[in-house]
């Protein structure tokens, strides 16, 4: 201990991302003195995603969200799947109908802009932000976490509770023993993306959007990942399009494909290239998505510390959910810190109410339900290869089979499946996929 | 009906990653590298070199003799190299506060 006065807060939040700023503002709103430590130049500068944010989670933290003028891009008014074959595409997207909620459920966003604003809102409610600072270790008293060590000179900061929102590379979570191992190749997807700038009117015309207040989110399967377990995506921003692809590190390794070549191949696809032609590359980036979800979730609390967001593997890969889980988990962690201060008890037992809070939300239920998804894709590595291509062939034949006996047409369609996969195995795939989604 | 199963890998386009990286903004730490090869000898006997193959910014390059050199300045801190290194031979930490990649858009 130095002779200097110790820098002490009620709560330390590590990382000013979606989870961090949510946790911090909830604690500050309840009268606690909160320090939020961010390693980037500014909050958001290390964050890269598809992607869309979900209004239900934003409103959960700021009911007056719209008055605060969040820097969101287009609302997602059309959403769905694009199934790519080598030279074709089947689109299954939905618009209108149940997509027309007020507010719209999802908004396209750019994280460097959004997270900076998100942290600024927390600052407005009293959170003390410490940027350009890396947390490198914890200060412990026995087993108890009582603060953090940063990479600044005399960089110790004390608080009886530390909320770890460090992101996917959860080295601090591992350091505490909450996660027993580093990320695994089969449950970590590497996503690479290009942000491509185009005039809003061009985006409207090419994607069939009636105005700048309409947006598309497409989850792209099949040839986009060369049939590997993974997904492509395309999101329309206000005057930019985000196009990217994520594949598990294991699949990437087995196939021996460089991530940026896979992305460029997607951008060159005959169905995709015309949509982005003439656009200007504004930014490239890469980020790992912790797709293990339930199976790779660390222990969520220990004496004096909680974990939320990507660091806690809170991602539902199939539904592109993660940002909302991070925010909801951040809120639950903030509430838990408030309760711990009221009880003056920061033991693991006291902080275990964090898990109970999460169990009351969709987070734990969903992650448990989808716990076998990584395993499913691992054991059926050609799932994304066979079915999107078959769908393209089947519909392509159906809609071009004019003047042919239809009996022959159906035989041909069936054969385009059985050439790829025996019928019994295809049926097995569907049942297994169904079970994976239902969560048996 | 003829089917192509997995697309052949030779249909992958050639990409000049350095051109693409020009879009990225970095605050380069002139005094400290946050990535290091722990034992260069280990890399010489590593045939697969996933760090070289799969780093999304191509920061890892094979040198004559089979050692690996890291252009840590272009790292986007994703973690791929650390996760894939079969020999746990990469010392991986975050750049010092404020340094490293700074996404403008995200």
XYZ file of C-alpha atoms in Angstrom:
546
model
C 0.000 0.000 0.000
C 1.313 3.425 -0.852
C 1.178 6.249 1.570
C -0.875 8.226 -0.936
C -4.614 8.288 -0.617
C -6.197 5.395 -2.443
C -8.326 6.218 -5.464
C -11.639 4.673 -4.486
C -15.021 4.330 -6.146
C -18.178 2.410 -5.279
C -18.101 0.526 -8.568
C -15.499 0.010 -11.286
C -16.690 -0.930 -14.754
C -14.053 -2.351 -17.100
C -14.873 -1.447 -20.700
C -17.160 1.274 -22.035
C -19.045 -0.818 -24.561
C -22.741 -1.609 -24.626
C -22.680 -3.681 -21.432
C -20.272 -1.388 -19.594
C -22.088 1.887 -20.117
C -25.406 0.217 -19.234
C -24.014 -1.210 -15.996
C -22.320 2.075 -15.119
C -25.356 4.300 -15.646
C -27.661 2.042 -13.625
C -25.228 2.135 -10.707
C -24.702 5.908 -10.994
C -28.436 6.556 -11.255
C -28.796 4.857 -7.889
C -26.319 7.163 -6.247
C -23.113 5.164 -6.551
C -19.758 6.631 -7.475
C -18.782 4.850 -10.661
C -15.525 4.738 -12.628
C -15.683 3.297 -16.132
C -12.309 2.405 -17.605
C -11.932 2.280 -21.387
C -8.781 1.196 -23.210
C -9.572 2.963 -26.492
C -8.999 6.593 -27.385
C -12.741 6.993 -26.954
C -15.540 4.530 -26.117
C -16.403 2.550 -29.261
C -13.054 2.913 -30.968
C -12.273 -0.778 -30.432
C -15.696 -2.066 -31.370
C -16.713 -3.505 -34.700
C -19.919 -5.371 -35.495
C -22.471 -6.081 -38.257
C -24.920 -4.846 -37.286
C -28.097 -3.817 -35.643
C -29.066 -2.665 -32.171
C -32.401 -3.524 -30.612
C -34.690 -0.807 -29.322
C -36.148 -2.952 -26.537
C -32.757 -3.015 -24.832
C -31.924 0.660 -25.468
C -35.289 1.731 -24.030
C -34.704 -0.446 -21.016
C -31.841 1.886 -20.038
C -33.207 5.166 -21.435
C -37.013 5.309 -21.629
C -36.562 8.789 -23.136
C -34.241 7.353 -25.798
C -35.696 9.279 -28.720
C -35.405 12.665 -26.999
C -31.709 11.947 -26.590
C -31.298 11.648 -30.365
C -29.273 8.431 -30.545
C -26.890 8.241 -33.532
C -28.656 5.316 -35.170
C -28.722 4.643 -38.886
C -31.757 3.247 -40.691
C -34.502 1.303 -38.902
C -34.648 -2.307 -40.069
C -37.947 -2.418 -41.941
C -37.031 -5.473 -43.983
C -35.211 -8.468 -42.627
C -34.540 -12.044 -43.540
C -32.382 -14.639 -45.224
C -30.521 -14.562 -48.489
C -29.492 -18.024 -49.639
C -26.591 -17.844 -52.046
C -25.625 -20.514 -54.522
C -22.478 -20.126 -56.571
C -24.176 -17.878 -59.108
C -27.679 -17.292 -57.785
C -29.706 -16.258 -54.787
C -33.013 -17.027 -53.081
C -34.290 -14.227 -50.889
C -36.691 -14.832 -48.027
C -37.231 -11.498 -46.344
C -40.139 -9.981 -44.501
C -41.362 -6.398 -44.512
C -44.527 -4.653 -43.402
C -46.828 -6.752 -41.219
C -45.275 -7.590 -37.900
C -42.138 -5.663 -38.792
C -44.007 -2.381 -38.358
C -43.728 -2.072 -34.607
C -43.528 1.303 -32.944
C -40.687 1.730 -32.381
C -39.126 -0.521 -35.014
C -37.373 -3.418 -33.237
C -33.933 -3.077 -34.797
C -31.829 -0.185 -36.041
C -28.659 -0.402 -38.055
C -25.793 1.266 -36.194
C -22.073 1.976 -36.392
C -20.422 1.187 -33.118
C -17.666 3.774 -32.993
C -20.328 6.474 -33.231
C -22.962 4.770 -31.159
C -20.812 3.580 -28.259
C -19.272 7.036 -27.878
C -22.764 8.472 -27.547
C -23.877 5.618 -25.267
C -20.982 6.340 -22.892
C -21.693 10.083 -23.089
C -25.218 9.438 -21.784
C -23.737 7.546 -18.827
C -21.332 10.415 -18.210
C -24.343 12.736 -18.149
C -25.664 10.776 -15.175
C -22.436 11.026 -13.235
C -20.275 8.150 -14.448
C -16.583 9.057 -14.362
C -14.974 7.817 -17.584
C -11.268 7.004 -17.620
C -10.264 6.557 -21.280
C -6.982 5.374 -22.835
C -6.434 3.057 -19.901
C -6.034 -0.705 -19.835
C -6.934 -2.804 -16.826
C -4.121 -5.330 -16.525
C -4.899 -7.043 -13.242
C -7.004 -7.050 -10.119
C -6.248 -5.965 -6.602
C -7.273 -8.705 -4.224
C -7.642 -9.143 -0.523
C -7.462 -12.880 -0.100
C -9.858 -14.248 -2.696
C -11.829 -11.030 -2.854
C -11.504 -8.556 -5.728
C -11.213 -5.059 -4.257
C -10.014 -3.079 -7.243
C -8.055 -3.036 -10.474
C -4.517 -2.365 -11.596
C -4.291 -0.246 -14.736
C -1.388 0.457 -17.076
C -1.071 4.024 -15.796
C 1.650 4.999 -13.346
C 0.249 4.504 -9.832
C -2.708 3.024 -11.639
C -4.457 1.214 -8.795
C -8.140 1.975 -8.419
C -10.239 0.526 -5.630
C -13.894 -0.449 -5.451
C -15.724 -3.194 -3.585
C -17.308 -4.378 -6.806
C -15.832 -4.594 -10.313
C -18.059 -5.217 -13.340
C -16.028 -6.792 -16.140
C -17.299 -5.857 -19.608
C -13.981 -6.387 -21.364
C -15.311 -7.898 -24.573
C -14.679 -11.157 -26.330
C -10.979 -11.492 -25.485
C -11.845 -12.061 -21.856
C -8.355 -12.330 -20.447
C -9.341 -10.681 -17.162
C -12.251 -13.083 -16.760
C -9.769 -15.902 -17.309
C -7.348 -14.339 -14.866
C -10.019 -14.507 -12.170
C -10.581 -18.164 -12.948
C -14.192 -17.476 -13.928
C -13.372 -18.891 -17.335
C -11.154 -21.946 -17.157
C -9.737 -21.673 -20.644
C -9.122 -19.290 -23.518
C -11.473 -18.989 -26.503
C -11.861 -22.181 -28.559
C -11.561 -22.318 -32.342
C -14.827 -24.198 -32.864
C -16.947 -21.778 -30.868
C -15.302 -18.540 -31.969
C -16.318 -17.007 -35.272
C -14.034 -14.539 -36.951
C -16.154 -11.886 -38.618
C -14.670 -9.518 -41.179
C -16.573 -6.626 -42.670
C -16.248 -3.829 -45.152
C -18.161 -0.640 -44.642
C -18.953 0.714 -48.078
C -20.163 4.225 -48.640
C -22.915 4.931 -51.164
C -25.402 7.775 -51.603
C -28.641 7.184 -49.700
C -30.676 7.392 -52.918
C -28.543 4.680 -54.517
C -29.091 2.462 -51.492
C -32.828 3.078 -51.673
C -32.939 2.224 -55.365
C -30.749 -0.875 -55.230
C -32.313 -2.431 -52.173
C -35.886 -1.427 -52.953
C -36.225 0.815 -49.929
C -38.946 3.491 -50.196
C -37.020 6.133 -48.235
C -33.986 6.817 -46.031
C -36.209 5.759 -43.164
C -36.298 2.179 -44.381
C -33.496 -0.332 -44.002
C -32.583 -3.904 -44.767
C -30.849 -6.515 -42.640
C -29.988 -9.718 -44.458
C -28.474 -12.862 -43.004
C -26.684 -14.530 -45.867
C -26.080 -18.279 -46.102
C -24.453 -20.748 -48.429
C -21.863 -19.732 -50.970
C -21.058 -16.629 -48.904
C -19.077 -18.841 -46.523
C -18.129 -21.329 -49.281
C -20.493 -23.662 -47.471
C -18.498 -23.489 -44.253
C -20.332 -23.137 -40.934
C -20.845 -19.419 -40.874
C -23.024 -16.553 -41.965
C -22.712 -13.541 -44.152
C -24.578 -10.353 -43.473
C -25.587 -7.173 -45.183
C -26.976 -4.116 -43.438
C -27.995 -0.833 -45.010
C -26.875 2.232 -43.095
C -28.045 5.715 -43.974
C -25.401 6.275 -46.618
C -23.300 3.142 -46.227
C -23.681 -0.590 -46.508
C -22.049 -3.036 -44.092
C -21.116 -6.277 -45.803
C -19.345 -9.021 -43.941
C -18.950 -12.679 -43.225
C -18.221 -14.677 -40.102
C -16.926 -18.235 -40.024
C -15.749 -20.288 -37.065
C -12.000 -20.279 -36.668
C -12.033 -24.053 -36.823
C -13.777 -24.098 -40.203
C -11.520 -21.374 -41.553
C -8.475 -23.356 -40.502
C -9.717 -26.614 -42.000
C -10.563 -24.936 -45.303
C -7.330 -22.954 -45.323
C -9.014 -19.742 -46.440
C -7.808 -16.278 -45.613
C -10.627 -14.266 -44.042
C -10.240 -11.232 -46.291
C -10.223 -13.425 -49.393
C -13.452 -15.035 -48.284
C -14.937 -11.570 -47.798
C -13.706 -10.349 -51.186
C -15.145 -13.449 -52.818
C -18.515 -12.585 -51.252
C -18.255 -8.987 -52.451
C -17.463 -10.284 -55.953
C -20.443 -12.666 -56.006
C -22.560 -12.007 -59.116
C -25.647 -11.358 -56.973
C -23.843 -9.067 -54.513
C -21.377 -7.106 -56.655
C -24.049 -5.065 -58.509
C -25.582 -4.005 -55.193
C -22.386 -2.339 -54.005
C -20.881 -1.358 -57.351
C -19.344 2.106 -57.300
C -19.332 2.214 -53.527
C -16.232 3.408 -51.714
C -14.543 1.347 -49.015
C -14.636 3.398 -45.833
C -13.419 0.917 -43.284
C -12.391 -2.703 -42.950
C -12.330 -4.498 -39.659
C -12.338 -7.837 -37.896
C -13.717 -9.092 -34.613
C -14.300 -12.435 -32.952
C -17.839 -13.406 -31.985
C -18.097 -15.736 -28.971
C -20.632 -18.103 -30.490
C -20.307 -20.765 -27.819
C -23.067 -19.050 -25.834
C -24.141 -21.280 -22.999
C -21.387 -23.845 -23.511
C -18.571 -21.336 -23.114
C -20.189 -19.048 -20.569
C -17.865 -18.333 -17.664
C -18.975 -18.318 -14.056
C -20.694 -14.939 -13.884
C -19.635 -13.719 -10.453
C -17.091 -14.120 -7.740
C -16.222 -12.220 -4.568
C -16.235 -8.593 -5.662
C -16.660 -9.086 -9.421
C -19.279 -9.695 -12.131
C -18.962 -10.405 -15.863
C -21.296 -9.223 -18.651
C -21.575 -9.094 -22.442
C -19.198 -10.741 -24.919
C -16.788 -11.452 -22.065
C -19.514 -13.720 -20.694
C -20.196 -15.292 -24.091
C -23.680 -13.784 -24.277
C -24.341 -14.282 -27.962
C -27.104 -16.055 -29.842
C -25.414 -16.703 -33.166
C -28.496 -17.778 -35.080
C -30.593 -14.742 -34.153
C -27.769 -12.181 -34.316
C -28.450 -11.283 -30.727
C -25.626 -10.157 -28.510
C -25.831 -6.393 -28.296
C -29.184 -6.618 -26.566
C -27.957 -9.311 -24.191
C -24.931 -7.169 -23.351
C -27.149 -4.211 -22.469
C -29.625 -6.266 -20.446
C -26.806 -8.074 -18.630
C -25.078 -4.747 -17.980
C -28.286 -3.473 -16.428
C -28.604 -6.593 -14.268
C -24.969 -6.242 -13.179
C -25.525 -2.566 -12.314
C -28.588 -3.440 -10.249
C -26.670 -6.195 -8.489
C -23.912 -3.734 -7.565
C -26.525 -1.347 -6.158
C -28.095 -4.115 -4.106
C -24.684 -5.257 -2.842
C -23.977 -1.714 -1.639
C -27.337 -1.588 0.126
C -26.546 -4.874 1.871
C -22.871 -3.921 2.271
C -22.118 -7.436 1.156
C -19.908 -7.987 -1.906
C -19.362 -11.698 -1.455
C -19.981 -14.154 -4.269
C -23.100 -15.247 -2.423
C -24.488 -11.731 -2.395
C -23.539 -11.120 -6.033
C -25.157 -14.377 -7.119
C -28.406 -12.428 -7.410
C -26.926 -11.266 -10.744
C -27.445 -14.724 -12.144
C -30.946 -14.860 -10.713
C -31.698 -11.554 -12.449
C -30.404 -12.902 -15.746
C -32.486 -16.014 -15.371
C -35.576 -13.847 -15.255
C -34.709 -12.429 -18.692
C -34.590 -14.095 -22.086
C -30.801 -14.226 -21.885
C -30.306 -17.423 -19.925
C -33.377 -19.121 -21.380
C -32.307 -18.468 -24.958
C -28.670 -19.298 -24.452
C -29.626 -22.554 -22.789
C -32.078 -23.386 -25.568
C -29.437 -22.846 -28.278
C -26.614 -24.489 -26.341
C -26.096 -27.210 -28.964
C -25.831 -24.919 -31.991
C -22.024 -24.831 -32.169
C -21.951 -28.597 -31.783
C -24.578 -29.029 -34.491
C -22.559 -27.029 -37.002
C -19.352 -28.744 -35.945
C -20.809 -32.181 -36.563
C -22.590 -31.156 -39.782
C -19.936 -29.005 -41.414
C -21.601 -29.121 -44.850
C -25.039 -27.992 -43.626
C -24.477 -24.478 -44.942
C -23.124 -25.917 -48.178
C -25.924 -28.317 -49.104
C -29.196 -26.623 -48.299
C -28.799 -23.049 -49.575
C -27.518 -24.467 -52.886
C -30.373 -26.978 -53.029
C -32.912 -24.257 -52.324
C -31.539 -22.238 -55.234
C -31.713 -25.216 -57.568
C -35.151 -26.287 -56.416
C -36.783 -22.877 -56.792
C -34.787 -22.168 -59.935
C -36.077 -25.350 -61.551
C -39.607 -24.785 -60.284
C -39.804 -21.363 -61.859
C -38.116 -22.303 -65.108
C -39.747 -25.675 -65.712
C -42.257 -24.402 -68.236
C -43.314 -26.788 -70.968
C -41.858 -29.777 -69.147
C -43.818 -32.648 -67.645
C -44.126 -31.682 -63.997
C -43.545 -35.225 -62.801
C -40.065 -35.012 -64.322
C -39.581 -31.553 -62.816
C -40.254 -32.825 -59.306
C -37.973 -35.792 -59.886
C -35.226 -33.414 -60.968
C -35.764 -31.240 -57.935
C -35.639 -34.249 -55.643
C -32.489 -35.462 -57.364
C -30.791 -32.102 -56.855
C -31.213 -32.819 -53.165
C -30.257 -36.500 -53.187
C -27.199 -35.794 -55.330
C -25.999 -33.725 -52.420
C -27.337 -35.727 -49.513
C -29.230 -39.031 -49.267
C -32.861 -38.447 -48.354
C -32.611 -40.243 -45.028
C -29.616 -38.135 -44.004
C -31.345 -34.947 -45.156
C -34.340 -35.853 -43.002
C -31.912 -36.533 -40.151
C -30.344 -33.097 -40.650
C -33.717 -31.397 -40.452
C -34.746 -33.246 -37.314
C -31.387 -32.553 -35.682
C -31.606 -28.892 -36.673
C -35.132 -28.689 -35.260
C -34.008 -30.268 -32.014
C -31.053 -27.902 -31.796
C -33.315 -24.896 -32.144
C -35.953 -26.169 -29.751
C -33.172 -27.029 -27.358
C -33.674 -30.747 -26.673
C -28.143 -31.950 -63.373
C -24.499 -31.479 -62.477
C -23.681 -30.118 -59.081
C -20.641 -28.419 -57.767
C -20.109 -29.332 -54.166
C -17.854 -26.987 -52.260
C -16.570 -24.270 -54.540
C -12.966 -24.913 -55.489
C -10.578 -22.842 -53.486
C -8.808 -21.505 -56.501
C -11.790 -19.254 -57.127
C -10.660 -17.102 -54.228
C -9.748 -13.624 -55.385
C -6.343 -12.162 -54.751
C -6.568 -9.423 -52.157
C -4.011 -6.749 -51.437
C -4.673 -6.457 -47.752
C -2.334 -3.502 -47.328
C -4.560 -1.423 -49.634
C -7.587 -2.282 -47.540
C -5.763 -1.444 -44.316
C -5.291 2.115 -45.568
C -8.894 2.687 -44.443
C -7.958 1.968 -40.839
C -6.821 4.466 -38.283
C -4.167 3.489 -35.756
C -2.416 5.099 -32.842
C 0.905 3.314 -33.031
C 2.868 2.718 -29.861
C 6.444 3.568 -30.808
C 7.862 2.188 -27.583
C 6.226 -1.132 -27.026
C 4.919 -4.020 -29.106
C 1.898 -5.801 -27.682
C 2.503 -9.004 -29.704
C 5.593 -11.170 -29.487
C 6.705 -14.572 -30.629
C 7.727 -16.291 -27.418
C 10.237 -18.723 -28.936
C 11.183 -18.163 -32.605
C 12.583 -21.718 -32.792
C 9.090 -23.093 -32.220
C 7.786 -21.290 -35.325
C 10.533 -22.840 -37.465
C 9.137 -26.287 -36.790
C 5.502 -25.175 -37.197
C 4.324 -26.108 -40.688
C 0.757 -24.812 -40.580
C 1.485 -21.301 -39.275
C -2.175 -20.364 -38.745
C -1.073 -16.904 -37.592
C 0.284 -16.165 -41.068
C -2.653 -17.747 -42.844
C -5.616 -16.440 -40.864
C -4.693 -13.085 -39.356
C -7.431 -10.877 -40.845
C -5.007 -8.010 -41.424
C -2.048 -10.104 -42.552
C 0.132 -8.895 -39.699
C 2.104 -12.151 -39.591
C 4.669 -12.930 -42.299
C 6.964 -15.904 -42.686
C 10.659 -15.041 -42.856
C 13.439 -16.938 -44.566
C 14.295 -19.801 -42.295
C 10.713 -20.261 -41.185
C 10.509 -17.766 -38.381
C 7.569 -15.396 -38.149
C 7.635 -11.624 -38.111
C 4.776 -9.550 -36.731
C 3.748 -6.157 -38.050
C 2.023 -5.356 -34.765
C 1.196 -1.877 -36.062
C -1.599 -3.285 -38.247
C -3.135 -5.483 -35.545
C -6.861 -4.943 -34.935
C -6.705 -6.831 -31.634
C -9.137 -9.568 -32.663
C -7.358 -12.485 -30.956
C -7.347 -14.940 -33.881
C -3.584 -15.557 -33.758
C -3.644 -16.321 -30.054
C -6.581 -18.719 -30.351
C -5.149 -20.576 -33.350
C -1.464 -20.827 -32.457
C -0.986 -24.601 -32.022
C 1.994 -24.032 -29.729
C 0.669 -21.168 -27.599
C 3.776 -19.380 -28.794
C 2.300 -15.896 -29.141
C 2.538 -13.464 -26.290
C -0.691 -11.522 -26.756
C -1.799 -8.549 -24.760
C -3.785 -5.437 -25.435
C -1.924 -2.364 -26.662
C -1.286 0.205 -23.966
C -4.166 2.529 -23.202
C -5.133 4.693 -26.188
C -2.885 2.855 -28.653
C -3.740 0.401 -31.384
C -6.623 0.422 -33.809
C -9.229 3.181 -33.542
C -12.286 2.418 -35.611
C -13.869 5.546 -37.036
C -17.200 3.940 -37.857
C -17.310 0.447 -36.418
